Amino acid sequence: MSDGNPHGTGLTRRQLLHEMGLSSQWRLREQALAGRAGKAALAPPPTAILAVAGDATAAVEVFEVVEAVEAVEVLAPAPVASSAALPAVDREQQIARLDWDGLRHSVAECRACGLCEERRQAVLGVGDRRAEWLFIGEGPGVEEDARGEPFVGPAGQLLDAMLAAIDLQRGENVYIANAVKCRPPGNRTPESAEIATCAPYLRRQIALIQPRLIVLLGRAAANAVLGDSGSLASMRGKTFEYRDADNAETAIPVLVSYHPAYLLRTLQDKAKAWEDLCRARMLMRAATTPASLPA
Ligand code: URA
């Protein structure tokens, strides 16, 4: 990626990293090596490796952030809570048969939990329905509730900058969804029961999209996809697997990172989020590179 590439955001890479709270000294190792040794040194890196380059006079230090994909944890999908209208099993089965139009309609009309009472509109998701990348957040905030699109407020601007930093753009090979489709009043964290009630919609979105990688932004998203599986700190750096009930032979790698709204409040963790993004890119490369045949 060149420094002058606008990424559809109107910002250069340097500005994007600045938006993420990362100075331009954070570079992928391949770029650091290219800078020092020319293009001939560039082979696709087998792992996500970050380089921290100092100023022009300082030596370049290279840190390996991730050696390899770590232990894969397989978790059952989160349990489904009962809905107001249908027994949970019937409702789950009904949702599992919906196409995109049916899903949008069902979500818009949903009254299965109390979040419907104060929403302006339900927010299904946005992006490429055949995307390889699926990012999942918590739930709509006030701006998303008004506009009907996820991540359009300040956290969304940071998410767009994070996407651009790994050469992604909202809507292009990326789909963005939330754990719950209706705004929790006062932007509170959705409750576990609300997340569970909304989970069949998220599962249907995953089944329709069939992404190659799922990135869970924050605890609510992790709860929705992986169940209640510990603190965010304990989940970061691990690779989980998601298996759709109807397509159980296909495991989709899942990783957990910080929610952009948290990062806006906790600047010191932005560097860790950058590590997670680099690892996500490594996992995507692994998921989309055909395994080499034995000689
Ligand atoms: N935070 C989220 O988790 N999702 C949104 O859509 C907006 C803010």
PDB file of C-alpha atoms and ligand atoms in Angstrom:
ATOM      1  CA  MET A   1       0.000   0.000   0.000  1.00  0.00           C
ATOM      2  CA  SER A   2       1.483   3.335  -0.913  1.00  0.00           C
ATOM      3  CA  ASP A   3       1.555   6.196   1.534  1.00  0.00           C
ATOM      4  CA  GLY A   4      -0.525   8.269  -0.822  1.00  0.00           C
ATOM      5  CA  ASN A   5      -3.364   5.769  -1.263  1.00  0.00           C
ATOM      6  CA  PRO A   6      -6.562   7.448  -0.113  1.00  0.00           C
ATOM      7  CA  HIS A   7      -8.310   4.107   0.801  1.00  0.00           C
ATOM      8  CA  GLY A   8     -11.625   5.691   0.011  1.00  0.00           C
ATOM      9  CA  THR A   9     -11.420   7.673   3.241  1.00  0.00           C
ATOM     10  CA  GLY A  10      -9.554  10.647   1.822  1.00  0.00           C
ATOM     11  CA  LEU A  11      -6.717   9.942   4.260  1.00  0.00           C
ATOM     12  CA  THR A  12      -3.205   8.770   3.576  1.00  0.00           C
ATOM     13  CA  ARG A  13      -1.893   5.670   5.357  1.00  0.00           C
ATOM     14  CA  ARG A  14       0.106   7.933   7.662  1.00  0.00           C
ATOM     15  CA  GLN A  15      -3.073   9.828   8.577  1.00  0.00           C
ATOM     16  CA  LEU A  16      -5.004   6.580   9.045  1.00  0.00           C
ATOM     17  CA  LEU A  17      -2.464   5.243  11.492  1.00  0.00           C
ATOM     18  CA  HIS A  18      -2.545   8.589  13.236  1.00  0.00           C
ATOM     19  CA  GLU A  19      -6.352   8.256  13.487  1.00  0.00           C
ATOM     20  CA  MET A  20      -5.788   4.906  15.167  1.00  0.00           C
ATOM     21  CA  GLY A  21      -3.483   6.585  17.642  1.00  0.00           C
ATOM     22  CA  LEU A  22      -0.461   4.886  16.112  1.00  0.00           C
ATOM     23  CA  SER A  23       2.409   6.961  14.910  1.00  0.00           C
ATOM     24  CA  SER A  24       3.762   6.262  11.479  1.00  0.00           C
ATOM     25  CA  GLN A  25       6.631   4.355  13.045  1.00  0.00           C
ATOM     26  CA  TRP A  26       4.425   1.236  13.078  1.00  0.00           C
ATOM     27  CA  ARG A  27       5.037  -0.574   9.857  1.00  0.00           C
ATOM     28  CA  LEU A  28       4.634  -4.111   8.677  1.00  0.00           C
ATOM     29  CA  ARG A  29       7.951  -5.866   8.656  1.00  0.00           C
ATOM     30  CA  GLU A  30       7.730  -6.418   4.923  1.00  0.00           C
ATOM     31  CA  GLN A  31       7.570  -2.665   4.442  1.00  0.00           C
ATOM     32  CA  ALA A  32      10.437  -2.039   6.841  1.00  0.00           C
ATOM     33  CA  LEU A  33      12.529  -4.614   5.023  1.00  0.00           C
ATOM     34  CA  ALA A  34      11.617  -3.166   1.659  1.00  0.00           C
ATOM     35  CA  GLY A  35      12.701   0.230   2.867  1.00  0.00           C
ATOM     36  CA  ARG A  36      16.059  -1.141   3.923  1.00  0.00           C
ATOM     37  CA  ALA A  37      16.833  -3.810   1.384  1.00  0.00           C
ATOM     38  CA  GLY A  38      14.708  -3.047  -1.639  1.00  0.00           C
ATOM     39  CA  LYS A  39      11.949  -5.089  -3.194  1.00  0.00           C
ATOM     40  CA  ALA A  40      14.128  -8.166  -3.677  1.00  0.00           C
ATOM     41  CA  ALA A  41      13.888  -8.830   0.068  1.00  0.00           C
ATOM     42  CA  LEU A  42      10.112  -9.115  -0.096  1.00  0.00           C
ATOM     43  CA  ALA A  43       8.646 -12.550   0.268  1.00  0.00           C
ATOM     44  CA  PRO A  44       5.118 -12.873   1.676  1.00  0.00           C
ATOM     45  CA  PRO A  45       5.651 -13.162   5.439  1.00  0.00           C
ATOM     46  CA  PRO A  46       4.442 -16.420   6.961  1.00  0.00           C
ATOM     47  CA  THR A  47       3.437 -14.636  10.127  1.00  0.00           C
ATOM     48  CA  ALA A  48       2.194 -11.220  11.130  1.00  0.00           C
ATOM     49  CA  ILE A  49       5.303  -9.391  12.119  1.00  0.00           C
ATOM     50  CA  LEU A  50       5.453  -5.812  13.142  1.00  0.00           C
ATOM     51  CA  ALA A  51       8.445  -3.593  12.947  1.00  0.00           C
ATOM     52  CA  VAL A  52       8.966  -0.545  15.071  1.00  0.00           C
ATOM     53  CA  ALA A  53      11.225   1.763  13.174  1.00  0.00           C
ATOM     54  CA  GLY A  54      12.809   4.599  15.040  1.00  0.00           C
ATOM     55  CA  ASP A  55      13.912   7.873  13.517  1.00  0.00           C
ATOM     56  CA  ALA A  56      16.349   7.999  10.641  1.00  0.00           C
ATOM     57  CA  THR A  57      19.361   7.498  12.879  1.00  0.00           C
ATOM     58  CA  ALA A  58      17.969   4.763  15.116  1.00  0.00           C
ATOM     59  CA  ALA A  59      18.313   1.077  14.453  1.00  0.00           C
ATOM     60  CA  VAL A  60      15.196  -0.780  13.318  1.00  0.00           C
ATOM     61  CA  GLU A  61      13.907  -3.218  15.905  1.00  0.00           C
ATOM     62  CA  VAL A  62      11.732  -6.070  14.788  1.00  0.00           C
ATOM     63  CA  PHE A  63       9.223  -7.713  17.091  1.00  0.00           C
ATOM     64  CA  GLU A  64       7.404 -10.867  16.290  1.00  0.00           C
ATOM     65  CA  VAL A  65       3.870 -10.335  17.426  1.00  0.00           C
ATOM     66  CA  VAL A  66       2.522 -13.698  16.471  1.00  0.00           C
ATOM     67  CA  GLU A  67       4.587 -16.765  15.756  1.00  0.00           C
ATOM     68  CA  ALA A  68       1.824 -18.872  14.327  1.00  0.00           C
ATOM     69  CA  VAL A  69      -1.844 -19.497  14.734  1.00  0.00           C
ATOM     70  CA  GLU A  70      -2.213 -20.410  18.356  1.00  0.00           C
ATOM     71  CA  ALA A  71      -4.286 -23.165  19.850  1.00  0.00           C
ATOM     72  CA  VAL A  72      -7.668 -23.254  18.201  1.00  0.00           C
ATOM     73  CA  GLU A  73     -10.577 -23.337  20.582  1.00  0.00           C
ATOM     74  CA  VAL A  74     -13.839 -24.790  19.366  1.00  0.00           C
ATOM     75  CA  LEU A  75     -16.908 -23.507  21.109  1.00  0.00           C
ATOM     76  CA  ALA A  76     -20.541 -24.332  20.615  1.00  0.00           C
ATOM     77  CA  PRO A  77     -22.702 -21.432  19.410  1.00  0.00           C
ATOM     78  CA  ALA A  78     -24.304 -19.426  22.193  1.00  0.00           C
ATOM     79  CA  PRO A  79     -27.646 -20.783  23.406  1.00  0.00           C
ATOM     80  CA  VAL A  80     -30.829 -19.164  22.175  1.00  0.00           C
ATOM     81  CA  ALA A  81     -33.221 -17.553  24.622  1.00  0.00           C
ATOM     82  CA  SER A  82     -36.949 -17.887  24.140  1.00  0.00           C
ATOM     83  CA  SER A  83     -38.675 -15.190  22.111  1.00  0.00           C
ATOM     84  CA  ALA A  84     -41.944 -13.516  22.891  1.00  0.00           C
ATOM     85  CA  ALA A  85     -43.732 -14.785  19.810  1.00  0.00           C
ATOM     86  CA  LEU A  86     -42.507 -18.330  19.156  1.00  0.00           C
ATOM     87  CA  PRO A  87     -40.862 -21.103  21.126  1.00  0.00           C
ATOM     88  CA  ALA A  88     -37.112 -20.577  20.756  1.00  0.00           C
ATOM     89  CA  VAL A  89     -36.522 -23.655  18.623  1.00  0.00           C
ATOM     90  CA  ASP A  90     -39.297 -22.773  16.165  1.00  0.00           C
ATOM     91  CA  ARG A  91     -38.112 -19.188  15.960  1.00  0.00           C
ATOM     92  CA  GLU A  92     -34.500 -20.226  15.395  1.00  0.00           C
ATOM     93  CA  GLN A  93     -35.566 -22.657  12.663  1.00  0.00           C
ATOM     94  CA  GLN A  94     -37.739 -20.059  11.015  1.00  0.00           C
ATOM     95  CA  ILE A  95     -34.949 -17.490  10.999  1.00  0.00           C
ATOM     96  CA  ALA A  96     -32.465 -20.092   9.737  1.00  0.00           C
ATOM     97  CA  ARG A  97     -34.518 -20.425   6.537  1.00  0.00           C
ATOM     98  CA  LEU A  98     -34.733 -16.708   5.712  1.00  0.00           C
ATOM     99  CA  ASP A  99     -33.097 -15.133   2.682  1.00  0.00           C
ATOM    100  CA  TRP A 100     -31.727 -11.590   2.871  1.00  0.00           C
ATOM    101  CA  ASP A 101     -35.064  -9.915   2.166  1.00  0.00           C
ATOM    102  CA  GLY A 102     -36.811 -12.096   4.713  1.00  0.00           C
ATOM    103  CA  LEU A 103     -34.101 -11.430   7.247  1.00  0.00           C
ATOM    104  CA  ARG A 104     -34.289  -7.681   6.779  1.00  0.00           C
ATOM    105  CA  HIS A 105     -38.065  -7.781   7.123  1.00  0.00           C
ATOM    106  CA  SER A 106     -37.989 -10.051  10.172  1.00  0.00           C
ATOM    107  CA  VAL A 107     -35.397  -7.906  11.950  1.00  0.00           C
ATOM    108  CA  ALA A 108     -37.319  -4.728  11.148  1.00  0.00           C
ATOM    109  CA  GLU A 109     -40.499  -6.212  12.644  1.00  0.00           C
ATOM    110  CA  CYS A 110     -38.871  -8.096  15.529  1.00  0.00           C
ATOM    111  CA  ARG A 111     -40.437  -7.722  18.965  1.00  0.00           C
ATOM    112  CA  ALA A 112     -38.703 -10.672  20.612  1.00  0.00           C
ATOM    113  CA  CYS A 113     -37.061  -8.623  23.364  1.00  0.00           C
ATOM    114  CA  GLY A 114     -37.532  -5.304  25.108  1.00  0.00           C
ATOM    115  CA  LEU A 115     -35.035  -3.479  22.883  1.00  0.00           C
ATOM    116  CA  CYS A 116     -37.752  -3.028  20.262  1.00  0.00           C
ATOM    117  CA  GLU A 117     -39.626  -0.650  22.572  1.00  0.00           C
ATOM    118  CA  GLU A 118     -37.293   2.303  22.193  1.00  0.00           C
ATOM    119  CA  ARG A 119     -35.643   1.754  18.829  1.00  0.00           C
ATOM    120  CA  ARG A 120     -36.257   4.092  15.930  1.00  0.00           C
ATOM    121  CA  GLN A 121     -35.361   1.287  13.569  1.00  0.00           C
ATOM    122  CA  ALA A 122     -33.573  -2.019  13.685  1.00  0.00           C
ATOM    123  CA  VAL A 123     -30.097  -2.056  12.138  1.00  0.00           C
ATOM    124  CA  LEU A 124     -29.369  -5.301  10.314  1.00  0.00           C
ATOM    125  CA  GLY A 125     -25.878  -4.657   8.977  1.00  0.00           C
ATOM    126  CA  VAL A 126     -24.041  -3.170   6.044  1.00  0.00           C
ATOM    127  CA  GLY A 127     -21.687  -4.327   3.359  1.00  0.00           C
ATOM    128  CA  ASP A 128     -20.857  -6.930   0.828  1.00  0.00           C
ATOM    129  CA  ARG A 129     -23.097  -9.960   1.247  1.00  0.00           C
ATOM    130  CA  ARG A 130     -20.373 -12.209  -0.160  1.00  0.00           C
ATOM    131  CA  ALA A 131     -17.637 -10.627   1.975  1.00  0.00           C
ATOM    132  CA  GLU A 132     -14.649 -12.615   3.154  1.00  0.00           C
ATOM    133  CA  TRP A 133     -14.346 -10.331   6.191  1.00  0.00           C
ATOM    134  CA  LEU A 134     -17.091 -10.089   8.800  1.00  0.00           C
ATOM    135  CA  PHE A 135     -16.707  -7.574  11.633  1.00  0.00           C
ATOM    136  CA  ILE A 136     -19.228  -7.775  14.476  1.00  0.00           C
ATOM    137  CA  GLY A 137     -19.801  -5.026  17.030  1.00  0.00           C
ATOM    138  CA  GLU A 138     -22.105  -4.638  19.983  1.00  0.00           C
ATOM    139  CA  GLY A 139     -25.269  -2.828  18.953  1.00  0.00           C
ATOM    140  CA  PRO A 140     -26.509   0.366  17.342  1.00  0.00           C
ATOM    141  CA  GLY A 141     -25.911   3.658  19.124  1.00  0.00           C
ATOM    142  CA  VAL A 142     -27.947   6.812  18.738  1.00  0.00           C
ATOM    143  CA  GLU A 143     -26.567   7.668  15.296  1.00  0.00           C
ATOM    144  CA  GLU A 144     -26.911   4.136  13.979  1.00  0.00           C
ATOM    145  CA  ASP A 145     -30.486   4.012  15.307  1.00  0.00           C
ATOM    146  CA  ALA A 146     -31.234   7.209  13.389  1.00  0.00           C
ATOM    147  CA  ARG A 147     -29.517   6.231  10.132  1.00  0.00           C
ATOM    148  CA  GLY A 148     -30.122   2.495  10.049  1.00  0.00           C
ATOM    149  CA  GLU A 149     -26.475   1.630   9.435  1.00  0.00           C
ATOM    150  CA  PRO A 150     -23.944   0.184  11.879  1.00  0.00           C
ATOM    151  CA  PHE A 151     -20.874   2.083  13.001  1.00  0.00           C
ATOM    152  CA  VAL A 152     -21.602   5.512  11.565  1.00  0.00           C
ATOM    153  CA  GLY A 153     -20.707   7.530  14.701  1.00  0.00           C
ATOM    154  CA  PRO A 154     -17.257   8.238  16.175  1.00  0.00           C
ATOM    155  CA  ALA A 155     -16.561   4.542  16.831  1.00  0.00           C
ATOM    156  CA  GLY A 156     -17.448   3.905  13.203  1.00  0.00           C
ATOM    157  CA  GLN A 157     -14.938   6.473  12.030  1.00  0.00           C
ATOM    158  CA  LEU A 158     -12.262   4.687  13.987  1.00  0.00           C
ATOM    159  CA  LEU A 159     -13.422   1.341  12.616  1.00  0.00           C
ATOM    160  CA  ASP A 160     -13.159   2.737   9.071  1.00  0.00           C
ATOM    161  CA  ALA A 161      -9.614   3.894   9.830  1.00  0.00           C
ATOM    162  CA  MET A 162      -8.760   0.464  11.233  1.00  0.00           C
ATOM    163  CA  LEU A 163     -10.141  -1.199   8.113  1.00  0.00           C
ATOM    164  CA  ALA A 164      -8.213   1.144   5.861  1.00  0.00           C
ATOM    165  CA  ALA A 165      -5.002   0.437   7.758  1.00  0.00           C
ATOM    166  CA  ILE A 166      -5.241  -3.159   6.522  1.00  0.00           C
ATOM    167  CA  ASP A 167      -6.362  -2.140   3.029  1.00  0.00           C
ATOM    168  CA  LEU A 168     -10.057  -2.772   3.621  1.00  0.00           C
ATOM    169  CA  GLN A 169     -13.000  -0.554   3.012  1.00  0.00           C
ATOM    170  CA  ARG A 170     -16.551  -0.679   4.311  1.00  0.00           C
ATOM    171  CA  GLY A 171     -18.707  -2.409   1.750  1.00  0.00           C
ATOM    172  CA  GLU A 172     -15.868  -3.915  -0.293  1.00  0.00           C
ATOM    173  CA  ASN A 173     -15.313  -7.516   0.717  1.00  0.00           C
ATOM    174  CA  VAL A 174     -16.325  -6.439   4.234  1.00  0.00           C
ATOM    175  CA  TYR A 175     -19.615  -6.874   6.047  1.00  0.00           C
ATOM    176  CA  ILE A 176     -20.317  -5.132   9.359  1.00  0.00           C
ATOM    177  CA  ALA A 177     -22.966  -6.409  11.764  1.00  0.00           C
ATOM    178  CA  ASN A 178     -23.829  -6.128  15.425  1.00  0.00           C
ATOM    179  CA  ALA A 179     -24.603  -8.576  18.219  1.00  0.00           C
ATOM    180  CA  VAL A 180     -27.980  -6.907  18.745  1.00  0.00           C
ATOM    181  CA  LYS A 181     -29.922  -5.161  16.007  1.00  0.00           C
ATOM    182  CA  CYS A 182     -31.750  -2.604  18.171  1.00  0.00           C
ATOM    183  CA  ARG A 183     -30.244   0.200  20.180  1.00  0.00           C
ATOM    184  CA  PRO A 184     -30.043  -0.494  23.902  1.00  0.00           C
ATOM    185  CA  PRO A 185     -31.521   2.544  25.697  1.00  0.00           C
ATOM    186  CA  GLY A 186     -28.885   5.070  26.696  1.00  0.00           C
ATOM    187  CA  ASN A 187     -26.316   3.048  24.747  1.00  0.00           C
ATOM    188  CA  ARG A 188     -26.007   0.612  27.632  1.00  0.00           C
ATOM    189  CA  THR A 189     -24.335  -2.737  27.048  1.00  0.00           C
ATOM    190  CA  PRO A 190     -26.879  -5.272  25.811  1.00  0.00           C
ATOM    191  CA  GLU A 191     -27.815  -7.912  28.360  1.00  0.00           C
ATOM    192  CA  SER A 192     -26.928 -11.557  27.802  1.00  0.00           C
ATOM    193  CA  ALA A 193     -30.606 -12.445  27.284  1.00  0.00           C
ATOM    194  CA  GLU A 194     -30.955  -9.735  24.632  1.00  0.00           C
ATOM    195  CA  ILE A 195     -27.818 -10.941  22.875  1.00  0.00           C
ATOM    196  CA  ALA A 196     -29.088 -14.524  22.971  1.00  0.00           C
ATOM    197  CA  THR A 197     -32.496 -13.527  21.625  1.00  0.00           C
ATOM    198  CA  CYS A 198     -30.885 -11.701  18.697  1.00  0.00           C
ATOM    199  CA  ALA A 199     -28.268 -14.415  18.046  1.00  0.00           C
ATOM    200  CA  PRO A 200     -30.362 -16.378  15.494  1.00  0.00           C
ATOM    201  CA  TYR A 201     -30.295 -13.297  13.255  1.00  0.00           C
ATOM    202  CA  LEU A 202     -26.537 -13.054  13.530  1.00  0.00           C
ATOM    203  CA  ARG A 203     -26.154 -16.771  12.882  1.00  0.00           C
ATOM    204  CA  ARG A 204     -28.310 -16.432   9.773  1.00  0.00           C
ATOM    205  CA  GLN A 205     -26.194 -13.513   8.570  1.00  0.00           C
ATOM    206  CA  ILE A 206     -23.052 -15.604   9.018  1.00  0.00           C
ATOM    207  CA  ALA A 207     -24.649 -18.522   7.162  1.00  0.00           C
ATOM    208  CA  LEU A 208     -25.674 -16.292   4.254  1.00  0.00           C
ATOM    209  CA  ILE A 209     -22.373 -14.440   4.016  1.00  0.00           C
ATOM    210  CA  GLN A 210     -20.088 -17.424   4.672  1.00  0.00           C
ATOM    211  CA  PRO A 211     -17.140 -15.188   5.548  1.00  0.00           C
ATOM    212  CA  ARG A 212     -13.566 -16.479   5.585  1.00  0.00           C
ATOM    213  CA  LEU A 213     -12.823 -14.698   8.870  1.00  0.00           C
ATOM    214  CA  ILE A 214     -14.890 -13.212  11.687  1.00  0.00           C
ATOM    215  CA  VAL A 215     -13.519 -10.381  13.835  1.00  0.00           C
ATOM    216  CA  LEU A 216     -15.425  -9.848  17.078  1.00  0.00           C
ATOM    217  CA  LEU A 217     -15.174  -6.311  18.418  1.00  0.00           C
ATOM    218  CA  GLY A 218     -15.686  -6.355  22.168  1.00  0.00           C
ATOM    219  CA  ARG A 219     -17.313  -8.610  24.733  1.00  0.00           C
ATOM    220  CA  ALA A 220     -20.894  -8.417  23.498  1.00  0.00           C
ATOM    221  CA  ALA A 221     -19.871  -9.679  20.066  1.00  0.00           C
ATOM    222  CA  ALA A 222     -17.737 -12.393  21.653  1.00  0.00           C
ATOM    223  CA  ASN A 223     -20.654 -13.387  23.852  1.00  0.00           C
ATOM    224  CA  ALA A 224     -22.984 -13.549  20.832  1.00  0.00           C
ATOM    225  CA  VAL A 225     -20.730 -15.775  18.726  1.00  0.00           C
ATOM    226  CA  LEU A 226     -18.652 -17.727  21.225  1.00  0.00           C
ATOM    227  CA  GLY A 227     -20.877 -17.726  24.280  1.00  0.00           C
ATOM    228  CA  ASP A 228     -19.679 -16.403  27.597  1.00  0.00           C
ATOM    229  CA  SER A 229     -16.061 -17.446  27.297  1.00  0.00           C
ATOM    230  CA  GLY A 230     -14.096 -15.229  29.629  1.00  0.00           C
ATOM    231  CA  SER A 231     -12.602 -11.790  29.702  1.00  0.00           C
ATOM    232  CA  LEU A 232     -11.692  -9.990  26.521  1.00  0.00           C
ATOM    233  CA  ALA A 233      -8.051 -10.055  27.588  1.00  0.00           C
ATOM    234  CA  SER A 234      -8.180 -13.850  27.865  1.00  0.00           C
ATOM    235  CA  MET A 235      -9.749 -14.167  24.392  1.00  0.00           C
ATOM    236  CA  ARG A 236      -7.404 -11.816  22.548  1.00  0.00           C
ATOM    237  CA  GLY A 237      -4.589 -13.550  20.730  1.00  0.00           C
ATOM    238  CA  LYS A 238      -6.482 -16.824  20.392  1.00  0.00           C
ATOM    239  CA  THR A 239      -8.097 -18.223  17.290  1.00  0.00           C
ATOM    240  CA  PHE A 240     -11.554 -19.679  17.772  1.00  0.00           C
ATOM    241  CA  GLU A 241     -13.683 -21.541  15.291  1.00  0.00           C
ATOM    242  CA  TYR A 242     -17.264 -20.931  14.281  1.00  0.00           C
ATOM    243  CA  ARG A 243     -19.252 -23.731  12.687  1.00  0.00           C
ATOM    244  CA  ASP A 244     -22.657 -23.219  11.191  1.00  0.00           C
ATOM    245  CA  ALA A 245     -25.180 -25.903  12.180  1.00  0.00           C
ATOM    246  CA  ASP A 246     -25.984 -26.584   8.498  1.00  0.00           C
ATOM    247  CA  ASN A 247     -22.393 -26.467   7.333  1.00  0.00           C
ATOM    248  CA  ALA A 248     -20.568 -28.052  10.239  1.00  0.00           C
ATOM    249  CA  GLU A 249     -17.632 -29.274   8.172  1.00  0.00           C
ATOM    250  CA  THR A 250     -16.563 -25.687   7.464  1.00  0.00           C
ATOM    251  CA  ALA A 251     -14.808 -23.974  10.351  1.00  0.00           C
ATOM    252  CA  ILE A 252     -14.583 -20.206  10.118  1.00  0.00           C
ATOM    253  CA  PRO A 253     -11.675 -18.752  12.104  1.00  0.00           C
ATOM    254  CA  VAL A 254     -12.724 -16.162  14.657  1.00  0.00           C
ATOM    255  CA  LEU A 255     -10.659 -13.667  16.578  1.00  0.00           C
ATOM    256  CA  VAL A 256     -11.556 -11.212  19.292  1.00  0.00           C
ATOM    257  CA  SER A 257     -10.326  -7.645  19.590  1.00  0.00           C
ATOM    258  CA  TYR A 258     -11.241  -4.430  21.306  1.00  0.00           C
ATOM    259  CA  HIS A 259     -14.354  -2.477  20.472  1.00  0.00           C
ATOM    260  CA  PRO A 260     -13.541   0.824  18.695  1.00  0.00           C
ATOM    261  CA  ALA A 261     -15.552   2.807  21.282  1.00  0.00           C
ATOM    262  CA  TYR A 262     -13.333   1.338  24.006  1.00  0.00           C
ATOM    263  CA  LEU A 263     -10.257   2.276  21.987  1.00  0.00           C
ATOM    264  CA  LEU A 264     -11.479   5.865  21.746  1.00  0.00           C
ATOM    265  CA  ARG A 265     -11.437   5.953  25.562  1.00  0.00           C
ATOM    266  CA  THR A 266      -8.345   3.834  26.104  1.00  0.00           C
ATOM    267  CA  LEU A 267      -5.684   5.112  23.773  1.00  0.00           C
ATOM    268  CA  GLN A 268      -2.956   2.908  25.185  1.00  0.00           C
ATOM    269  CA  ASP A 269      -4.682  -0.219  23.872  1.00  0.00           C
ATOM    270  CA  LYS A 270      -4.732   0.932  20.258  1.00  0.00           C
ATOM    271  CA  ALA A 271      -1.355  -0.671  19.631  1.00  0.00           C
ATOM    272  CA  LYS A 272      -2.806  -4.009  20.795  1.00  0.00           C
ATOM    273  CA  ALA A 273      -5.732  -3.545  18.419  1.00  0.00           C
ATOM    274  CA  TRP A 274      -3.225  -2.997  15.635  1.00  0.00           C
ATOM    275  CA  GLU A 275      -1.550  -6.290  16.583  1.00  0.00           C
ATOM    276  CA  ASP A 276      -4.975  -7.957  16.349  1.00  0.00           C
ATOM    277  CA  LEU A 277      -5.568  -6.475  12.900  1.00  0.00           C
ATOM    278  CA  CYS A 278      -2.214  -7.726  11.682  1.00  0.00           C
ATOM    279  CA  ARG A 279      -3.038 -11.166  13.029  1.00  0.00           C
ATOM    280  CA  ALA A 280      -6.436 -10.995  11.344  1.00  0.00           C
ATOM    281  CA  ARG A 281      -4.742 -10.271   8.060  1.00  0.00           C
ATOM    282  CA  MET A 282      -2.417 -13.204   8.596  1.00  0.00           C
ATOM    283  CA  LEU A 283      -5.377 -15.499   9.305  1.00  0.00           C
ATOM    284  CA  MET A 284      -7.124 -14.256   6.186  1.00  0.00           C
ATOM    285  CA  ARG A 285      -4.034 -14.968   4.120  1.00  0.00           C
ATOM    286  CA  ALA A 286      -3.940 -18.468   5.573  1.00  0.00           C
ATOM    287  CA  ALA A 287      -7.675 -18.955   4.915  1.00  0.00           C
ATOM    288  CA  THR A 288      -7.477 -17.804   1.301  1.00  0.00           C
ATOM    289  CA  THR A 289      -4.114 -19.290   0.269  1.00  0.00           C
ATOM    290  CA  PRO A 290      -4.531 -22.799  -1.123  1.00  0.00           C
ATOM    291  CA  ALA A 291      -2.503 -25.321   0.841  1.00  0.00           C
ATOM    292  CA  SER A 292       0.560 -26.288  -1.188  1.00  0.00           C
ATOM    293  CA  LEU A 293       0.496 -29.773  -2.619  1.00  0.00           C
ATOM    294  CA  PRO A 294       3.091 -32.281  -1.459  1.00  0.00           C
ATOM    295  CA  ALA A 295       5.991 -32.537  -3.930  1.00  0.00           C
TER     296      ALA A 295
HETATM  297  N1  URA B   1     -21.034   0.443  18.373  1.00  0.00           N
HETATM  298  C1  URA B   1     -21.370  -0.795  17.936  1.00  0.00           C
HETATM  299  O1  URA B   1     -21.013  -1.792  18.536  1.00  0.00           O
HETATM  300  N2  URA B   1     -22.072  -0.896  16.831  1.00  0.00           N
HETATM  301  C2  URA B   1     -22.475   0.147  16.138  1.00  0.00           C
HETATM  302  O2  URA B   1     -23.132  -0.042  15.123  1.00  0.00           O
HETATM  303  C3  URA B   1     -22.124   1.423  16.611  1.00  0.00           C
HETATM  304  C4  URA B   1     -21.399   1.550  17.722  1.00  0.00           C
END
